[in-house]
Amino acid sequence: MVVTAVEWLDGKLRILDQSKLPGEQVFVDLDDYGDVVLAIREMRVRGAPAIGVAAADGIALGASNIDTTDKGEFVARLQGVMQNFAASRPTAVNLFQAIDRMKKAIRGDGVAEIRRSLVTEAKQIHQDEIVATEQLSRLGAELIRDNFTLLTHCNAGPLATAGYGTALGVIRAAKEQGKRVSVLATETRPLLQGARLTTWELMQEGIPVTLITDSMAGYFMQQRKIDCVIVGADRIAANGDVANKIGTYTLAVLAKENGIPFYVAAPTSTVDLSLSSGDKIPIEERNPEEVTHVQGVRIAPEGASAANPAFDVTPHRYVSAIITEKGIIREPYTEGLKGMGGRSL
Ligand code: MRU
């Protein structure tokens, strides 16, 4: 693993503040669950699986913050903690899967026992993401051939997963299998996860990476410079529609037009079988200032209005395969995803 994005350290949560990368590598220790909610909302921890892991740890932390020995009161206040996490970011389903697992872990006769059960479950959720992302990366690497140039969007590496990575995990595993691979990384406006984080992670891995602006992708596809596109996901509906960082849909359409495979790599904790199709996935709207400003510097005129949907949905017909830890799924996705045991909330 390149870095540990989220780490439970006996009674507190250590996160690497991703908003400061690559300029500064700042680890922050959080001992109040409200600060974990804020860190998710402000994207100091980000990426679907990492959000789920941080929320699980944050709930365990919240349980330790509740100062009562009355079980009824404790559980009622714990529900409030969970609701705060549920309201932090709406699109990544890993968050809701993690909250659901933590709810089921409210077990035990007394408060102390429940607290211990929650810590155990939070650690298990983290461990499950590590194992799943390693496994899917190894499986996905079979799709990558020697000398491939891959295009990726946003950041889907160890930072985003608190594990091995999804899209970047597949690329890392291909390299470990001895394949020569290189990457074109889109900068990913507005928050520049590609420019700031993907380049940083790949450079540390010794994987050649070339940064491009989002609008250059079509040009490089037309020039036959890209062998496949690989991205992560924030939520995959039962029919295989994929919500991922805004701009993913554009890349998928361009890939199809240019006859380039478009792969999605995600653990089954990202699959939401309760939604029949992607149009039901809630799309996060973020502060327009993220668009009118770059890293705090205004680039649009004062008073200019801006829109800022953080994700889009790629219809499954553009997706060549979905790579999960349980196998590589192709059309028809409905059967394949159900067979892989993706969860229903
Ligand atoms: O808004 P972000 O940075 O949390 O969005 C992250 C993404 O869209 C990633 O591609 C996705 O979570 C997959 S992470 C393995």
Coordinates of C-alpha atoms and ligand atoms in Angstrom, one line a residue:
M1 CA 0.0 0.0 0.0
V2 CA 1.4 3.4 -0.9
V3 CA 0.0 5.2 2.2
T4 CA -2.6 4.5 4.9
A5 CA -5.6 6.8 4.1
V6 CA -7.6 5.8 7.2
E7 CA -6.3 4.0 10.3
W8 CA -8.0 3.0 13.6
L9 CA -5.6 3.6 16.4
D10 CA -7.1 2.5 19.7
G11 CA -9.8 5.0 20.4
K12 CA -9.0 7.5 17.6
L13 CA -9.0 7.7 13.9
R14 CA -5.9 8.8 11.9
I15 CA -6.6 10.1 8.4
L16 CA -4.3 11.4 5.7
D17 CA -5.7 14.8 4.8
Q18 CA -6.2 14.3 1.0
S19 CA -7.2 17.9 0.5
K20 CA -3.6 18.9 1.2
L21 CA -2.0 16.4 -1.2
P22 CA 0.4 16.4 -3.0
G23 CA 1.9 19.5 -1.5
E24 CA 1.8 18.4 2.1
Q25 CA 1.4 15.0 3.7
V26 CA -0.5 15.8 6.8
F27 CA -1.9 13.0 9.1
V28 CA -4.7 14.2 11.4
D29 CA -5.9 12.3 14.6
L30 CA -9.6 12.6 15.1
D31 CA -11.1 11.7 18.5
D32 CA -14.5 13.2 18.0
Y33 CA -16.9 11.5 15.6
G34 CA -18.3 14.9 14.4
D35 CA -14.8 15.7 13.0
V36 CA -14.9 12.4 11.0
V37 CA -18.3 13.4 9.5
L38 CA -16.8 16.8 8.6
A39 CA -13.6 15.1 7.1
I40 CA -15.9 13.0 4.8
R41 CA -18.0 16.0 3.9
E42 CA -15.0 18.2 3.1
M43 CA -13.3 15.3 1.3
R44 CA -10.3 15.1 3.4
V45 CA -11.2 11.4 3.3
R46 CA -12.7 10.5 0.0
G47 CA -13.3 7.7 -2.5
A48 CA -16.2 5.3 -2.1
P49 CA -14.6 2.4 -0.1
A50 CA -12.5 4.8 2.0
I51 CA -15.6 6.8 3.0
G52 CA -17.2 3.5 4.1
V53 CA -14.2 2.5 6.2
A54 CA -13.9 6.0 7.8
A55 CA -17.6 6.1 8.6
A56 CA -17.5 2.7 10.3
D57 CA -14.5 3.8 12.3
G58 CA -16.3 7.1 13.0
I59 CA -19.3 5.3 14.3
A60 CA -17.1 3.2 16.7
L61 CA -15.5 6.4 17.8
G62 CA -19.0 8.0 18.2
A63 CA -20.0 5.1 20.4
S64 CA -17.0 5.7 22.7
N65 CA -18.0 9.4 22.8
I66 CA -21.4 8.6 24.2
D67 CA -21.2 9.1 28.0
T68 CA -23.9 6.9 29.4
T69 CA -24.1 3.4 30.7
D70 CA -27.9 3.2 30.1
K71 CA -28.3 0.8 27.1
G72 CA -31.5 2.3 25.8
E73 CA -30.2 5.8 25.9
F74 CA -26.8 4.7 24.4
V75 CA -28.5 3.0 21.4
A76 CA -30.8 6.0 20.8
R77 CA -27.8 8.3 20.7
L78 CA -25.9 6.0 18.5
Q79 CA -28.7 6.1 16.0
G80 CA -28.2 9.8 15.9
V81 CA -24.4 9.3 15.2
M82 CA -25.3 7.0 12.3
Q83 CA -27.7 9.5 10.9
N84 CA -25.0 12.2 10.9
F85 CA -22.8 9.9 8.8
A86 CA -25.6 9.0 6.5
A87 CA -26.1 12.7 5.8
S88 CA -22.4 13.3 5.0
R89 CA -22.3 12.3 1.3
P90 CA -25.1 10.8 -0.7
T91 CA -23.7 8.9 -3.7
A92 CA -21.1 6.4 -2.6
V93 CA -23.2 3.4 -1.4
N94 CA -20.2 2.0 0.5
L95 CA -21.1 4.6 3.2
F96 CA -24.6 3.2 3.6
Q97 CA -23.4 -0.5 3.4
A98 CA -20.9 0.3 6.2
I99 CA -23.6 2.0 8.3
D100 CA -25.9 -1.0 7.7
R101 CA -23.2 -3.4 8.9
M102 CA -22.5 -1.2 12.0
K103 CA -26.3 -1.2 12.8
K104 CA -26.2 -5.0 12.7
A105 CA -23.2 -5.0 15.1
I106 CA -25.2 -3.3 17.9
R107 CA -25.0 -6.6 19.9
G108 CA -24.4 -7.2 23.6
D109 CA -26.0 -7.0 27.0
G110 CA -24.4 -3.8 28.0
V111 CA -22.8 -0.6 26.6
A112 CA -19.2 -1.8 27.0
E113 CA -20.0 -5.0 25.0
I114 CA -21.7 -3.1 22.2
R115 CA -18.8 -0.7 22.0
R116 CA -16.4 -3.6 21.6
S117 CA -18.6 -5.2 19.0
L118 CA -18.7 -2.0 17.0
V119 CA -14.9 -1.7 17.0
T120 CA -14.6 -5.3 15.9
E121 CA -17.0 -4.7 13.0
A122 CA -15.3 -1.5 11.9
K123 CA -12.0 -3.3 11.8
Q124 CA -13.6 -6.1 9.8
I125 CA -15.1 -3.7 7.3
H126 CA -11.7 -2.2 6.7
Q127 CA -10.1 -5.7 6.4
D128 CA -12.8 -6.7 3.9
E129 CA -12.1 -3.7 1.7
I130 CA -8.4 -4.5 1.7
V131 CA -9.0 -8.1 0.8
A132 CA -11.7 -7.3 -1.8
T133 CA -9.6 -4.6 -3.6
E134 CA -6.5 -6.8 -3.7
Q135 CA -8.6 -9.7 -5.1
L136 CA -10.4 -7.6 -7.8
S137 CA -7.1 -6.0 -8.8
R138 CA -5.5 -9.4 -9.5
L139 CA -8.6 -10.5 -11.4
G140 CA -8.8 -7.3 -13.4
A141 CA -5.1 -7.4 -14.3
E142 CA -5.9 -10.3 -16.6
L143 CA -7.6 -7.8 -18.9
I144 CA -4.5 -5.7 -19.3
R145 CA -1.9 -6.7 -21.9
D146 CA 1.8 -5.9 -22.0
N147 CA 2.4 -2.4 -23.3
F148 CA -1.1 -1.1 -22.6
T149 CA -1.8 2.6 -22.1
L150 CA -4.8 3.0 -19.9
L151 CA -6.8 6.1 -19.3
T152 CA -8.2 6.7 -15.8
H153 CA -10.4 9.4 -14.3
C154 CA -10.5 10.8 -10.8
N155 CA -8.6 8.8 -8.2
A156 CA -9.3 5.1 -7.5
G157 CA -6.1 4.1 -5.7
P158 CA -5.2 3.2 -2.1
L159 CA -6.2 6.7 -1.0
A160 CA -9.7 6.2 -2.3
T161 CA -10.1 2.7 -0.9
A162 CA -8.1 2.5 2.3
G163 CA -6.9 -0.7 0.6
Y164 CA -5.1 -1.7 -2.6
G165 CA -7.1 0.5 -5.0
T166 CA -9.7 -0.4 -7.6
A167 CA -8.9 1.1 -11.1
L168 CA -5.4 1.9 -9.9
G169 CA -5.3 -1.4 -8.1
V170 CA -5.8 -3.3 -11.4
I171 CA -3.0 -1.2 -13.0
R172 CA -0.7 -1.9 -10.0
A173 CA -1.4 -5.6 -10.2
A174 CA -0.7 -5.6 -14.0
K175 CA 2.7 -4.1 -13.3
E176 CA 3.3 -6.7 -10.6
Q177 CA 2.5 -9.4 -13.1
G178 CA 5.4 -8.0 -15.2
K179 CA 3.4 -6.1 -17.8
R180 CA 4.6 -2.7 -19.0
V181 CA 1.8 -0.3 -18.5
S182 CA 1.5 3.4 -18.7
V183 CA -1.4 5.7 -17.7
L184 CA -3.1 8.9 -19.0
A185 CA -4.7 10.5 -15.9
T186 CA -7.4 13.1 -16.4
E187 CA -7.0 16.1 -14.0
T188 CA -10.6 15.7 -12.9
R189 CA -12.1 19.1 -12.4
P190 CA -13.3 20.6 -10.2
L191 CA -11.3 19.2 -7.3
L192 CA -8.4 17.8 -9.3
Q193 CA -8.2 14.3 -7.8
G194 CA -6.5 13.0 -11.0
A195 CA -3.9 15.8 -11.0
R196 CA -3.2 15.8 -7.3
L197 CA -3.7 12.2 -6.2
T198 CA -3.6 9.8 -9.1
T199 CA -0.3 11.2 -10.5
W200 CA 1.1 11.2 -6.9
E201 CA 0.2 7.5 -6.3
L202 CA 1.3 6.3 -9.6
M203 CA 4.6 8.1 -9.5
Q204 CA 5.3 6.5 -6.1
E205 CA 4.6 3.1 -7.7
G206 CA 7.0 3.8 -10.5
I207 CA 4.2 3.6 -13.1
P208 CA 4.6 6.1 -16.0
V209 CA 1.8 8.6 -15.9
T210 CA 0.9 11.5 -18.1
L211 CA -1.5 14.1 -16.9
I212 CA -4.0 15.5 -19.3
T213 CA -6.9 17.9 -18.9
D214 CA -10.4 16.3 -19.0
S215 CA -11.1 17.8 -22.4
M216 CA -8.1 16.1 -24.0
A217 CA -9.4 12.5 -23.6
G218 CA -11.2 12.4 -27.0
Y219 CA -8.1 13.6 -28.8
F220 CA -5.9 10.9 -27.4
M221 CA -8.6 8.2 -28.1
Q222 CA -8.8 9.4 -31.8
Q223 CA -5.0 9.3 -32.0
R224 CA -5.2 5.5 -31.0
K225 CA -3.1 6.3 -27.9
I226 CA -5.4 4.6 -25.4
D227 CA -5.9 0.8 -25.2
C228 CA -8.6 0.9 -22.5
V229 CA -10.3 3.1 -20.0
I230 CA -10.5 2.0 -16.4
V231 CA -12.4 3.8 -13.6
G232 CA -13.7 3.1 -10.1
A233 CA -17.3 3.5 -9.1
D234 CA -19.3 5.1 -6.3
R235 CA -22.5 3.1 -6.8
I236 CA -23.5 0.4 -9.3
A237 CA -27.2 -0.2 -9.8
A238 CA -28.6 -3.7 -10.2
N239 CA -28.7 -3.3 -14.0
G240 CA -25.0 -2.4 -14.2
D241 CA -25.4 1.4 -14.5
V242 CA -22.4 3.1 -12.9
A243 CA -22.3 6.3 -10.8
N244 CA -18.7 7.7 -10.7
K245 CA -17.0 11.0 -10.7
I246 CA -18.5 13.6 -13.0
G247 CA -17.0 13.2 -16.5
T248 CA -17.0 9.4 -16.4
Y249 CA -20.1 9.2 -18.7
T250 CA -18.4 11.5 -21.3
L251 CA -15.4 9.2 -21.3
A252 CA -17.5 6.1 -21.7
V253 CA -19.4 7.5 -24.7
L254 CA -16.1 8.6 -26.2
A255 CA -14.6 5.1 -25.6
K256 CA -17.5 3.4 -27.3
E257 CA -17.3 5.8 -30.3
N258 CA -13.6 5.0 -30.6
G259 CA -14.0 1.2 -30.1
I260 CA -12.0 1.3 -26.8
P261 CA -13.0 -1.1 -23.9
F262 CA -14.4 0.8 -20.9
Y263 CA -13.8 -1.1 -17.6
V264 CA -15.2 -0.4 -14.1
A265 CA -13.4 -1.8 -11.1
A266 CA -15.2 -1.9 -7.8
P267 CA -15.7 -4.2 -4.8
T268 CA -19.2 -5.7 -4.3
S269 CA -19.7 -3.2 -1.4
T270 CA -20.2 -0.6 -4.2
V271 CA -23.1 -2.6 -5.7
D272 CA -26.6 -1.5 -4.7
L273 CA -29.1 -4.2 -5.8
S274 CA -31.9 -2.2 -4.2
L275 CA -31.8 0.3 -7.1
S276 CA -33.0 -1.2 -10.4
S277 CA -31.2 1.4 -12.6
G278 CA -28.8 4.3 -12.4
D279 CA -31.4 7.0 -12.7
K280 CA -32.4 6.3 -9.1
I281 CA -28.9 6.9 -7.7
P282 CA -28.7 10.2 -5.7
I283 CA -26.2 12.6 -7.2
E284 CA -24.4 14.8 -4.8
E285 CA -24.5 18.5 -5.6
R286 CA -21.5 20.3 -4.1
N287 CA -20.7 24.0 -3.4
P288 CA -20.5 25.9 -6.7
E289 CA -17.4 27.6 -5.3
E290 CA -15.5 24.4 -6.1
V291 CA -16.1 25.4 -9.8
T292 CA -15.7 29.2 -9.6
H293 CA -12.4 28.7 -7.7
V294 CA -9.4 26.5 -8.0
Q295 CA -7.7 25.7 -4.8
G296 CA -9.3 28.7 -3.2
V297 CA -8.3 31.1 -6.0
R298 CA -11.3 32.7 -7.9
I299 CA -11.1 32.0 -11.6
A300 CA -14.7 33.2 -12.6
P301 CA -16.0 36.7 -12.3
E302 CA -17.6 37.7 -9.0
G303 CA -21.3 36.7 -9.1
A304 CA -20.9 34.1 -11.9
S305 CA -23.2 31.2 -11.3
A306 CA -21.9 27.7 -11.5
A307 CA -23.3 24.1 -11.3
N308 CA -21.5 21.4 -9.5
P309 CA -22.9 17.8 -9.7
A310 CA -20.1 15.6 -8.3
F311 CA -21.0 12.4 -10.1
D312 CA -22.7 11.2 -13.3
V313 CA -24.3 7.9 -14.3
T314 CA -22.9 5.8 -17.1
P315 CA -25.5 3.5 -18.6
H316 CA -24.5 -0.1 -18.6
R317 CA -24.5 -0.4 -22.4
Y318 CA -21.2 1.6 -22.4
V319 CA -19.5 -0.6 -19.8
S320 CA -17.4 -3.5 -21.3
A321 CA -17.0 -5.2 -18.0
I322 CA -17.3 -4.7 -14.2
I323 CA -14.4 -6.1 -12.3
T324 CA -15.3 -7.2 -8.7
E325 CA -13.5 -9.3 -6.2
K326 CA -15.8 -12.2 -7.0
G327 CA -15.3 -12.1 -10.7
I328 CA -15.4 -10.1 -14.0
I329 CA -19.0 -9.4 -15.0
R330 CA -20.2 -8.6 -18.5
E331 CA -23.7 -8.2 -20.0
P332 CA -26.3 -9.2 -18.9
Y333 CA -25.3 -7.3 -15.7
T334 CA -28.5 -7.9 -13.9
E335 CA -27.9 -11.6 -13.6
G336 CA -24.1 -11.3 -13.2
L337 CA -24.4 -8.8 -10.3
K338 CA -27.1 -10.7 -8.5
G339 CA -24.9 -13.8 -8.8
M340 CA -22.0 -12.0 -7.3
G341 CA -23.9 -11.4 -4.1
G342 CA -23.9 -7.5 -4.3
R343 CA -25.9 -6.4 -1.2
S344 CA -29.4 -4.9 -1.0
L345 CA -29.7 -2.2 1.6
Ligands
MRU1 O1 -15.7 12.8 -4.8 P1 -14.7 11.7 -4.6 O2 -13.3 12.1 -4.8 O3 -15.0 10.9 -3.3 O4 -15.0 10.7 -5.8 C1 -14.3 9.5 -6.0 C2 -14.6 8.8 -7.2 O5 -15.5 9.1 -8.0 C3 -13.9 7.5 -7.4 O6 -13.7 7.2 -8.7 C4 -14.7 6.4 -6.8 O7 -15.1 6.6 -5.4 C5 -14.1 5.1 -6.9 S1 -12.9 4.9 -5.6 C6 -12.1 3.5 -5.6

